PDB file of C-alpha atoms in Angstrom:
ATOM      1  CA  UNK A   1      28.371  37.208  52.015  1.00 61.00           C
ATOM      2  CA  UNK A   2      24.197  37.644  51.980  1.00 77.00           C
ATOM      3  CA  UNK A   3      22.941  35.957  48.405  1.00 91.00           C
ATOM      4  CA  UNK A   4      19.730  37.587  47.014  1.00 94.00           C
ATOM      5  CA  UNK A   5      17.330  38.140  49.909  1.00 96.00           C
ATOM      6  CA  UNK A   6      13.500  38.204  49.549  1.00 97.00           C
ATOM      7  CA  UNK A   7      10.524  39.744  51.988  1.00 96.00           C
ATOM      8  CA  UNK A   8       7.867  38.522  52.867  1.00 97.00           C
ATOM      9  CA  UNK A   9       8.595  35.057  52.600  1.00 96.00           C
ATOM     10  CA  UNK A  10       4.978  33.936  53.176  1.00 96.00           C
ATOM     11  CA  UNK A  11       1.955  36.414  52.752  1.00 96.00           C
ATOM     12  CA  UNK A  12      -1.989  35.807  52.590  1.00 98.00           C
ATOM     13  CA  UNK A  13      -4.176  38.108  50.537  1.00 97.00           C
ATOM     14  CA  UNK A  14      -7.394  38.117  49.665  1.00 97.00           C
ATOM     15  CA  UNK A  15      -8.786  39.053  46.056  1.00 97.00           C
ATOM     16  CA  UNK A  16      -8.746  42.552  45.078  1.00 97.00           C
ATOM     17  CA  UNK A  17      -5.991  43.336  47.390  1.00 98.00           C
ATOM     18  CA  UNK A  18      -2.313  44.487  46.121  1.00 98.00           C
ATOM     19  CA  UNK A  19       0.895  43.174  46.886  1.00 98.00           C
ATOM     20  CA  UNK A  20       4.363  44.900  47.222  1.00 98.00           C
ATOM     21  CA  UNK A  21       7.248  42.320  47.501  1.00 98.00           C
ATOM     22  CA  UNK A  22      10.665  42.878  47.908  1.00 98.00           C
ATOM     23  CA  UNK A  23      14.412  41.793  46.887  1.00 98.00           C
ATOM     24  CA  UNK A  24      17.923  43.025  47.542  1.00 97.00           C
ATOM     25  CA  UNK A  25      20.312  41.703  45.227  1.00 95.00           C
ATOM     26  CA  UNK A  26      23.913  40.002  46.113  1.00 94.00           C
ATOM     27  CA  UNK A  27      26.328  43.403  46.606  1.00 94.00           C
ATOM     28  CA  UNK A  28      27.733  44.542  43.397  1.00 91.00           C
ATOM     29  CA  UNK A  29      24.947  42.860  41.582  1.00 91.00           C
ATOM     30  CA  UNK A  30      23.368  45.374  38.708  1.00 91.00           C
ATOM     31  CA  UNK A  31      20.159  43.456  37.893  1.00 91.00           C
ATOM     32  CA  UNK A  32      17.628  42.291  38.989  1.00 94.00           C
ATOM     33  CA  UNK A  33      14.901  39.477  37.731  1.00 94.00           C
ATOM     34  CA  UNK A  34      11.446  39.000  38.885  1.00 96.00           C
ATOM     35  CA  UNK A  35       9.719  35.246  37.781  1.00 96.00           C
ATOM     36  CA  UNK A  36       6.311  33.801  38.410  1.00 98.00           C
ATOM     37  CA  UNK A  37       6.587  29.987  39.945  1.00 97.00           C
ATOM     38  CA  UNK A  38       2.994  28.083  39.776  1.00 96.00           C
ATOM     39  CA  UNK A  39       2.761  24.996  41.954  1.00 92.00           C
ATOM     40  CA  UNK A  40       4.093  22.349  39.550  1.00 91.00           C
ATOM     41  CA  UNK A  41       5.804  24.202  36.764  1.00 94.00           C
ATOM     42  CA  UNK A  42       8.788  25.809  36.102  1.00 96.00           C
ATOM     43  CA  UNK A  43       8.983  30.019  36.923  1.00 96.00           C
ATOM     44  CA  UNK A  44       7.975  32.302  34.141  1.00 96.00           C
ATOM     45  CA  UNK A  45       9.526  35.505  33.526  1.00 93.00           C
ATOM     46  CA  UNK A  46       8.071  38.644  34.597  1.00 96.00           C
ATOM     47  CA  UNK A  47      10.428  41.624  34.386  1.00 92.00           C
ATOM     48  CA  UNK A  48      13.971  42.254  34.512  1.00 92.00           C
ATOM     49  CA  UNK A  49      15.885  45.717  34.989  1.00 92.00           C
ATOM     50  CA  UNK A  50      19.548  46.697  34.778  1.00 90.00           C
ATOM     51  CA  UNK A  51      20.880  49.799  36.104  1.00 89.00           C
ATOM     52  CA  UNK A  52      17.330  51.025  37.102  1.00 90.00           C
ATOM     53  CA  UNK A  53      15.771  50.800  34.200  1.00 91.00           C
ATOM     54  CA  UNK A  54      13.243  47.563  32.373  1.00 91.00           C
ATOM     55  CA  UNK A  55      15.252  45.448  30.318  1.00 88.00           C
ATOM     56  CA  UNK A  56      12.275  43.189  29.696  1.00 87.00           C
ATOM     57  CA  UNK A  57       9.556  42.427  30.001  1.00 91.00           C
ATOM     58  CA  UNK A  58       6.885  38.764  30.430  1.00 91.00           C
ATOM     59  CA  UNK A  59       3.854  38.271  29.682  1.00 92.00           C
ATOM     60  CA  UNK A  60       2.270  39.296  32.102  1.00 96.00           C
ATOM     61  CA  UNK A  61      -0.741  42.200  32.761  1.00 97.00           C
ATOM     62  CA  UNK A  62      -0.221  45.436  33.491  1.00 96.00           C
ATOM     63  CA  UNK A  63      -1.136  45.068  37.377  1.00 97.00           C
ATOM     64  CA  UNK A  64       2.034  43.322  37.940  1.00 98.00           C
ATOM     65  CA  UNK A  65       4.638  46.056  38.036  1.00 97.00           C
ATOM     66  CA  UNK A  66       8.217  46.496  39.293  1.00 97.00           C
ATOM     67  CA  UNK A  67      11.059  49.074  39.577  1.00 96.00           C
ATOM     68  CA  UNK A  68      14.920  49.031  40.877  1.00 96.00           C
ATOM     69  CA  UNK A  69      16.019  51.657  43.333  1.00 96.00           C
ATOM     70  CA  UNK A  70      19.923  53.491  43.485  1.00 95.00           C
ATOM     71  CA  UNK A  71      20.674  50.791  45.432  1.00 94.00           C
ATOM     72  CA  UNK A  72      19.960  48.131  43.236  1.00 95.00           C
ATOM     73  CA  UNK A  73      16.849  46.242  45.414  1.00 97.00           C
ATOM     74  CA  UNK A  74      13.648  46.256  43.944  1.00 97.00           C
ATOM     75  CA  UNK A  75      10.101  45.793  44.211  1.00 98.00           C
ATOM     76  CA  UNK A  76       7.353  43.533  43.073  1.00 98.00           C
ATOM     77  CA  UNK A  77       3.724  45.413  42.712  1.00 98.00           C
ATOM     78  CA  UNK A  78       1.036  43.526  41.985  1.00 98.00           C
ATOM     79  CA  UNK A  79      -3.019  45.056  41.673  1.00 97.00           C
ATOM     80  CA  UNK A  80      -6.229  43.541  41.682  1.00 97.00           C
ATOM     81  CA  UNK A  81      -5.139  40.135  43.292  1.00 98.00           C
ATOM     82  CA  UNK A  82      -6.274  37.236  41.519  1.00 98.00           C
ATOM     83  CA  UNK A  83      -6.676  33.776  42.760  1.00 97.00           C
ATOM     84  CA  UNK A  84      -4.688  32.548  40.119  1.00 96.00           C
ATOM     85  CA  UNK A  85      -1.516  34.975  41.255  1.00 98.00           C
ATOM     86  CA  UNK A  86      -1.070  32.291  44.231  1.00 98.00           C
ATOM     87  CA  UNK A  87       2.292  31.242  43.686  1.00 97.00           C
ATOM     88  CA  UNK A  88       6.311  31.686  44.112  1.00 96.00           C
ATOM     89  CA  UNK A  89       7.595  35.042  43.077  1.00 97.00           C
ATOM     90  CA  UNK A  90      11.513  34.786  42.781  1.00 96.00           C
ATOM     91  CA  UNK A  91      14.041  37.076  42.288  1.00 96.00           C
ATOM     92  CA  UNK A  92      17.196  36.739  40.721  1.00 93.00           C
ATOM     93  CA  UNK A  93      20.125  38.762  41.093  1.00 92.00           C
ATOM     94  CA  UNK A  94      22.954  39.221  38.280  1.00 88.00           C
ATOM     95  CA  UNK A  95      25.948  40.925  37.714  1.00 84.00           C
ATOM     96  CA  UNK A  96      25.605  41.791  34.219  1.00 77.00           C
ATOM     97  CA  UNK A  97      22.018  42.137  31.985  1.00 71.00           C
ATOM     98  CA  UNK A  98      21.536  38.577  30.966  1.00 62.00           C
ATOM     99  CA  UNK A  99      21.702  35.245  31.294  1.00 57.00           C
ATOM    100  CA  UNK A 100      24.010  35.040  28.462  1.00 60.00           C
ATOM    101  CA  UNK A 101      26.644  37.062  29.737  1.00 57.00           C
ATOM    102  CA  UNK A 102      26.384  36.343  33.899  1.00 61.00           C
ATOM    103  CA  UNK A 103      24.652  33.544  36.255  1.00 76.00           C
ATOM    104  CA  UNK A 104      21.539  34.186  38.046  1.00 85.00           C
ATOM    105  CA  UNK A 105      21.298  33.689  41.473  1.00 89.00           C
ATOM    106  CA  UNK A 106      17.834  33.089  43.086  1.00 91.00           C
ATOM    107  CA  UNK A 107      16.433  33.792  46.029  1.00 93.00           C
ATOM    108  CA  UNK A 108      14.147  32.149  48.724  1.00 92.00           C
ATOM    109  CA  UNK A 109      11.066  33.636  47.304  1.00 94.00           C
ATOM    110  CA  UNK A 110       8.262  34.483  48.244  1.00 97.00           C
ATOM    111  CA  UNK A 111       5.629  32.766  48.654  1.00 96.00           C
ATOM    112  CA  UNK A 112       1.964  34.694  47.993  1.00 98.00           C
ATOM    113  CA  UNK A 113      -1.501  32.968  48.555  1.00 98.00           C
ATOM    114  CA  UNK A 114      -4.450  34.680  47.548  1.00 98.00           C
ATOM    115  CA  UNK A 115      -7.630  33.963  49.236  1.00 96.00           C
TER     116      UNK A 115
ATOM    117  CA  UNK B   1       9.018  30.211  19.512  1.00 82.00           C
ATOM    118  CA  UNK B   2      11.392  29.203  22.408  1.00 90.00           C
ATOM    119  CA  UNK B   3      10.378  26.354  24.743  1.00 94.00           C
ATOM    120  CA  UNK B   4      12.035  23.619  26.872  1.00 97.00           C
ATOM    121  CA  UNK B   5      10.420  20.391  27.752  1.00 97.00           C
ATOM    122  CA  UNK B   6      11.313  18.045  30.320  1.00 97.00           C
ATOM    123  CA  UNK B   7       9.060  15.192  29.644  1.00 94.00           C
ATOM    124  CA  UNK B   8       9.470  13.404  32.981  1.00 97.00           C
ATOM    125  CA  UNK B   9       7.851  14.586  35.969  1.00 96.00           C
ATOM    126  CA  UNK B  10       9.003  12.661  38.470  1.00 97.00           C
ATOM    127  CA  UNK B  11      11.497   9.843  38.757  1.00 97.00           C
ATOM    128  CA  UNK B  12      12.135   7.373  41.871  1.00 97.00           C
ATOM    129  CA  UNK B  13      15.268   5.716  42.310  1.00 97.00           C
ATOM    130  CA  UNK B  14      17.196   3.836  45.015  1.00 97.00           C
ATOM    131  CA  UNK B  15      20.385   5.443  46.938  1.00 97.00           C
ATOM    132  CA  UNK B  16      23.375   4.585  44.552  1.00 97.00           C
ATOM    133  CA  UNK B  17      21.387   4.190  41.239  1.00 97.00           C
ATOM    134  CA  UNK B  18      22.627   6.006  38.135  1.00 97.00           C
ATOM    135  CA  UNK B  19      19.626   8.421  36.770  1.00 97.00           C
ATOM    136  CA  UNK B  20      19.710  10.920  33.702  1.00 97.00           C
ATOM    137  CA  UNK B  21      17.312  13.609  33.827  1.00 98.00           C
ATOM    138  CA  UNK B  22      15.998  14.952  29.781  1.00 97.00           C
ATOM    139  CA  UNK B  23      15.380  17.970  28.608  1.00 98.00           C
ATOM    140  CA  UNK B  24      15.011  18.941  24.930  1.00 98.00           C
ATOM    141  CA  UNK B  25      14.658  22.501  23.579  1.00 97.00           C
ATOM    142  CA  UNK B  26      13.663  24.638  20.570  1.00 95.00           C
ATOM    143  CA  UNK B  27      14.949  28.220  19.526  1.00 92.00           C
ATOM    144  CA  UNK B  28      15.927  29.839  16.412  1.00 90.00           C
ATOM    145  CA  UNK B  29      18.714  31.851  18.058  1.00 87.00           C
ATOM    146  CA  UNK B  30      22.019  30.791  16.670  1.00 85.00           C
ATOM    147  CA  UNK B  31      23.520  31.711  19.889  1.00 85.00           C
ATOM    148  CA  UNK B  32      22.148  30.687  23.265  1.00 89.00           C
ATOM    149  CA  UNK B  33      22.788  29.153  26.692  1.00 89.00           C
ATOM    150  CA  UNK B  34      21.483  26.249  28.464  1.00 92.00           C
ATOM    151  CA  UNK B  35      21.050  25.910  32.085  1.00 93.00           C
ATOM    152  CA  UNK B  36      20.048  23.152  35.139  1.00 95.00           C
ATOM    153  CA  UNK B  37      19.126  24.249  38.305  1.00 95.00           C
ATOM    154  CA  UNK B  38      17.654  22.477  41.384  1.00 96.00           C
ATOM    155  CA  UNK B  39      15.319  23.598  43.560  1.00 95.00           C
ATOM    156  CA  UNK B  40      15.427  22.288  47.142  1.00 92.00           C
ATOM    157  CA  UNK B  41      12.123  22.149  49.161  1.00 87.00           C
ATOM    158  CA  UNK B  42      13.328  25.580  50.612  1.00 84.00           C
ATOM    159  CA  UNK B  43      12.280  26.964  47.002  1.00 86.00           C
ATOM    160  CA  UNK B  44      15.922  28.545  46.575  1.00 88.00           C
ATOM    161  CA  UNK B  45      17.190  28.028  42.903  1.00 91.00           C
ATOM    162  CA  UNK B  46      20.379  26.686  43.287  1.00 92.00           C
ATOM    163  CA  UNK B  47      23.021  26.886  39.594  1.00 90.00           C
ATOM    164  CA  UNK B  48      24.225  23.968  38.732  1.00 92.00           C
ATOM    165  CA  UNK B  49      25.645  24.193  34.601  1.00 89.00           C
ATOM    166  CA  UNK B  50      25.748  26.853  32.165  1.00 88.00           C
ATOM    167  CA  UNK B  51      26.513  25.950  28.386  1.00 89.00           C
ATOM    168  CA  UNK B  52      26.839  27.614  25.493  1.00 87.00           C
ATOM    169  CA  UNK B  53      25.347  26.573  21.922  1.00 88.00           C
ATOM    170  CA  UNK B  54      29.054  26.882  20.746  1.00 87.00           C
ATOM    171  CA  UNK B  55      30.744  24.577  23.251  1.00 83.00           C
ATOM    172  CA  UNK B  56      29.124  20.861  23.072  1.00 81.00           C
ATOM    173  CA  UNK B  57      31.759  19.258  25.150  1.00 81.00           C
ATOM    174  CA  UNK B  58      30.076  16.982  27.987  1.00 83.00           C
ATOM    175  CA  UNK B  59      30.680  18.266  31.140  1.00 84.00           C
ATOM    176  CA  UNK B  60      31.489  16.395  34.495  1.00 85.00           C
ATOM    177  CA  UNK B  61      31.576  17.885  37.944  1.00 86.00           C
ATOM    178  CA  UNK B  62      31.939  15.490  40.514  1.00 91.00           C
ATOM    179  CA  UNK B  63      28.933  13.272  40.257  1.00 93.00           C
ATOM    180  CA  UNK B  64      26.991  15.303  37.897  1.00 94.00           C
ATOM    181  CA  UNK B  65      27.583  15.068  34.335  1.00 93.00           C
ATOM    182  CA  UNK B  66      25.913  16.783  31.327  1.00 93.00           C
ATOM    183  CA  UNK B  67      25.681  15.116  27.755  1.00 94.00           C
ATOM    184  CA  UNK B  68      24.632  18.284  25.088  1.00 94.00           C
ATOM    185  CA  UNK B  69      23.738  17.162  21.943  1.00 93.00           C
ATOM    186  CA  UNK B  70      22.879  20.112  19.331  1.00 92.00           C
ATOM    187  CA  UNK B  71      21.818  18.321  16.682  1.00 92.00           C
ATOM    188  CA  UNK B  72      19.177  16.769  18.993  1.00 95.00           C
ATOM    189  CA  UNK B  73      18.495  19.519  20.658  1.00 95.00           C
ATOM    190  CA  UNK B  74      19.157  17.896  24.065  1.00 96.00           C
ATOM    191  CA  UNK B  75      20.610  18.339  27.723  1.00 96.00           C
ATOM    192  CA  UNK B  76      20.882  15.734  29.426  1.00 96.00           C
ATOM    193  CA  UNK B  77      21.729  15.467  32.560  1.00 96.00           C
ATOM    194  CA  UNK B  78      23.472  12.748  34.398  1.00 96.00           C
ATOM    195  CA  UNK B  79      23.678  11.976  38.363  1.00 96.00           C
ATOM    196  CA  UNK B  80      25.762   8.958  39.027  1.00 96.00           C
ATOM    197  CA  UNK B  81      25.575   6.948  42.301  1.00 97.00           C
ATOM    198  CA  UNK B  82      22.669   8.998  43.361  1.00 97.00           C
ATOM    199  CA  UNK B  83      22.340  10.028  47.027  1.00 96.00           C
ATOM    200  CA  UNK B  84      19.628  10.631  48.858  1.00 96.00           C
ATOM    201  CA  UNK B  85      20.473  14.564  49.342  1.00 95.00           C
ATOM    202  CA  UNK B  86      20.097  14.785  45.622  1.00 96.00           C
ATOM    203  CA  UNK B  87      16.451  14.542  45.814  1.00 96.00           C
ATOM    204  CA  UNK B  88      14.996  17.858  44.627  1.00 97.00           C
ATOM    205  CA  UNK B  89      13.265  19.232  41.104  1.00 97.00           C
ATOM    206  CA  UNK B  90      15.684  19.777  38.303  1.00 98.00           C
ATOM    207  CA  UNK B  91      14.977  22.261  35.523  1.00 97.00           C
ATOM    208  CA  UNK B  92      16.611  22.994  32.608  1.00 97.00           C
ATOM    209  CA  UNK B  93      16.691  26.500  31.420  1.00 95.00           C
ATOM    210  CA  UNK B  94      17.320  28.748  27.777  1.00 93.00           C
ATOM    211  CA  UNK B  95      18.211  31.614  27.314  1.00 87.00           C
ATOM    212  CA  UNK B  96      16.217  34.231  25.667  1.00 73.00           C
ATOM    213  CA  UNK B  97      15.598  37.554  24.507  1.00 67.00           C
ATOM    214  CA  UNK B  98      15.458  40.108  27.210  1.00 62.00           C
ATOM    215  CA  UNK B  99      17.114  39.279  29.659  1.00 67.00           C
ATOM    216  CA  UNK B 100      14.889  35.834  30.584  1.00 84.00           C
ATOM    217  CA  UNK B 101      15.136  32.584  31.059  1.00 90.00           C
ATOM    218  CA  UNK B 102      12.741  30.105  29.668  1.00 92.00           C
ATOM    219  CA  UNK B 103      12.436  26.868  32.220  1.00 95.00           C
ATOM    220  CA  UNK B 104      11.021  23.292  31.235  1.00 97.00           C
ATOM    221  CA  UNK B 105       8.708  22.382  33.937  1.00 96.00           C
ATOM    222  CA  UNK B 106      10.571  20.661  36.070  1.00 97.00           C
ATOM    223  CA  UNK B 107      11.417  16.883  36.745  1.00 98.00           C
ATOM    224  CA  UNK B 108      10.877  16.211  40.670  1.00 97.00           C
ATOM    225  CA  UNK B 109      13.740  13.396  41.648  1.00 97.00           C
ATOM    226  CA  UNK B 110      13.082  11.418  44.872  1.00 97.00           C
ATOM    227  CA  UNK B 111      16.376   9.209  46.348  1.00 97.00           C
ATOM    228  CA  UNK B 112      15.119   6.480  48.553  1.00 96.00           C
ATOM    229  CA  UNK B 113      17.984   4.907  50.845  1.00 95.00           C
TER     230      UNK B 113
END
């Protein structure tokens, strides 16, 4: 069976640019998570949705946006590229909402450098 | 606030050593989970433990073992007879509001044979 899949895995932009990733979730899987990985620290949370609709949300600005389709896969938009927005973006697929209730499973990643 | 610190950034050790990885947390929740992952150079989050605030039984899986200790508000986690395949970062994970997960940042392990 496919886990959670991720494209690109490797992009360059340059600043000012946006940024569409993407991520289809392990089949059956209802949620999706989106996290922020700078080199040398741990990922940071920056959206998750259940059923096609944001279950939370990161702290984060309001260029980085996402959304779930019927099918469950979802998209990372991010505006305005910043240097600083160099990093991992993972997703994380789960069968239920939360953490709490379910385990995540991660993908690959990608990984975005912005020139 | 919620946070999770993992105050070692990297550890070396030999093929066959015993080494325990910390991680100490803060949260308010009554209820919660606690998670490690690892994260091979491929940058794939791989599960390794969940635990819940409730249930503060140690935990052993093969050569991984996890000592929870509420009242310290620690994790720890425990690979005995390291090999060098184990070498990887480890983070250890809360559960929040949301829907998240709030990681430490990360304790890089390198195995030497």
């Amino acid at each position: 069976d496919a886990g959670v899949t991720q494209s690109p895995t490797h992009l360059i932009k340059t600043r000012g640019q946006h940024v569409t990733l993407r991520c289809s979730p392990i089949s059956g899987h209802k949620s999706v998570s989106w996290y922020q990985q700078v080199l040398g620290q741990g990922p940071q949370f920056i959206f998750q949705y259940y059923e096609k609709e944001e279950r939370g949300r990161g702290n984060f600005p309001d260029r980085f946006s996402a959304r779930q389709f019927p099918n469950y896969s979802s998209e990372l938009n991010v505006n305005a590229l910043l240097l600083g927005d160099s990093a991992l973006y993972l997703c994380a697929s789960s069968l239920t909402q939360g953490p709490n209730t379910g385990e995540l499973f991660f993908g690959e990643g990608s990984r975005l450098t912005v020139l | 606030a919620q946070k999770v610190t993992q105050a070692q950034t990297e550890i070396s050790v030999v093929e066959k050593e015993d080494v325990t990885l910390d991680c100490v947390y803060e949260t308010r929740d009554t209820t919660y989970y606690l998670f490690w992952y690892k994260q091979p150079p491929s940058g794939e989050l791989v599960f390794l433990i969940r635990r819940n605030s409730f249930d503060e039984q140690n935990e052993i899986s093969g050569r991984y073992s996890w000592n929870f200790q509420k009242s310290t508000s620690s994790f720890n986690f425990t690979i005995t007879a390291s090999q060098v395949v184990d070498s990887a970062v480890y983070f250890c994970a809360l559960s929040g509001n949301r829907g998240k997960l709030i990681f430490g940042q990360g304790t890089e392990l390198s195995v030497k044979p």
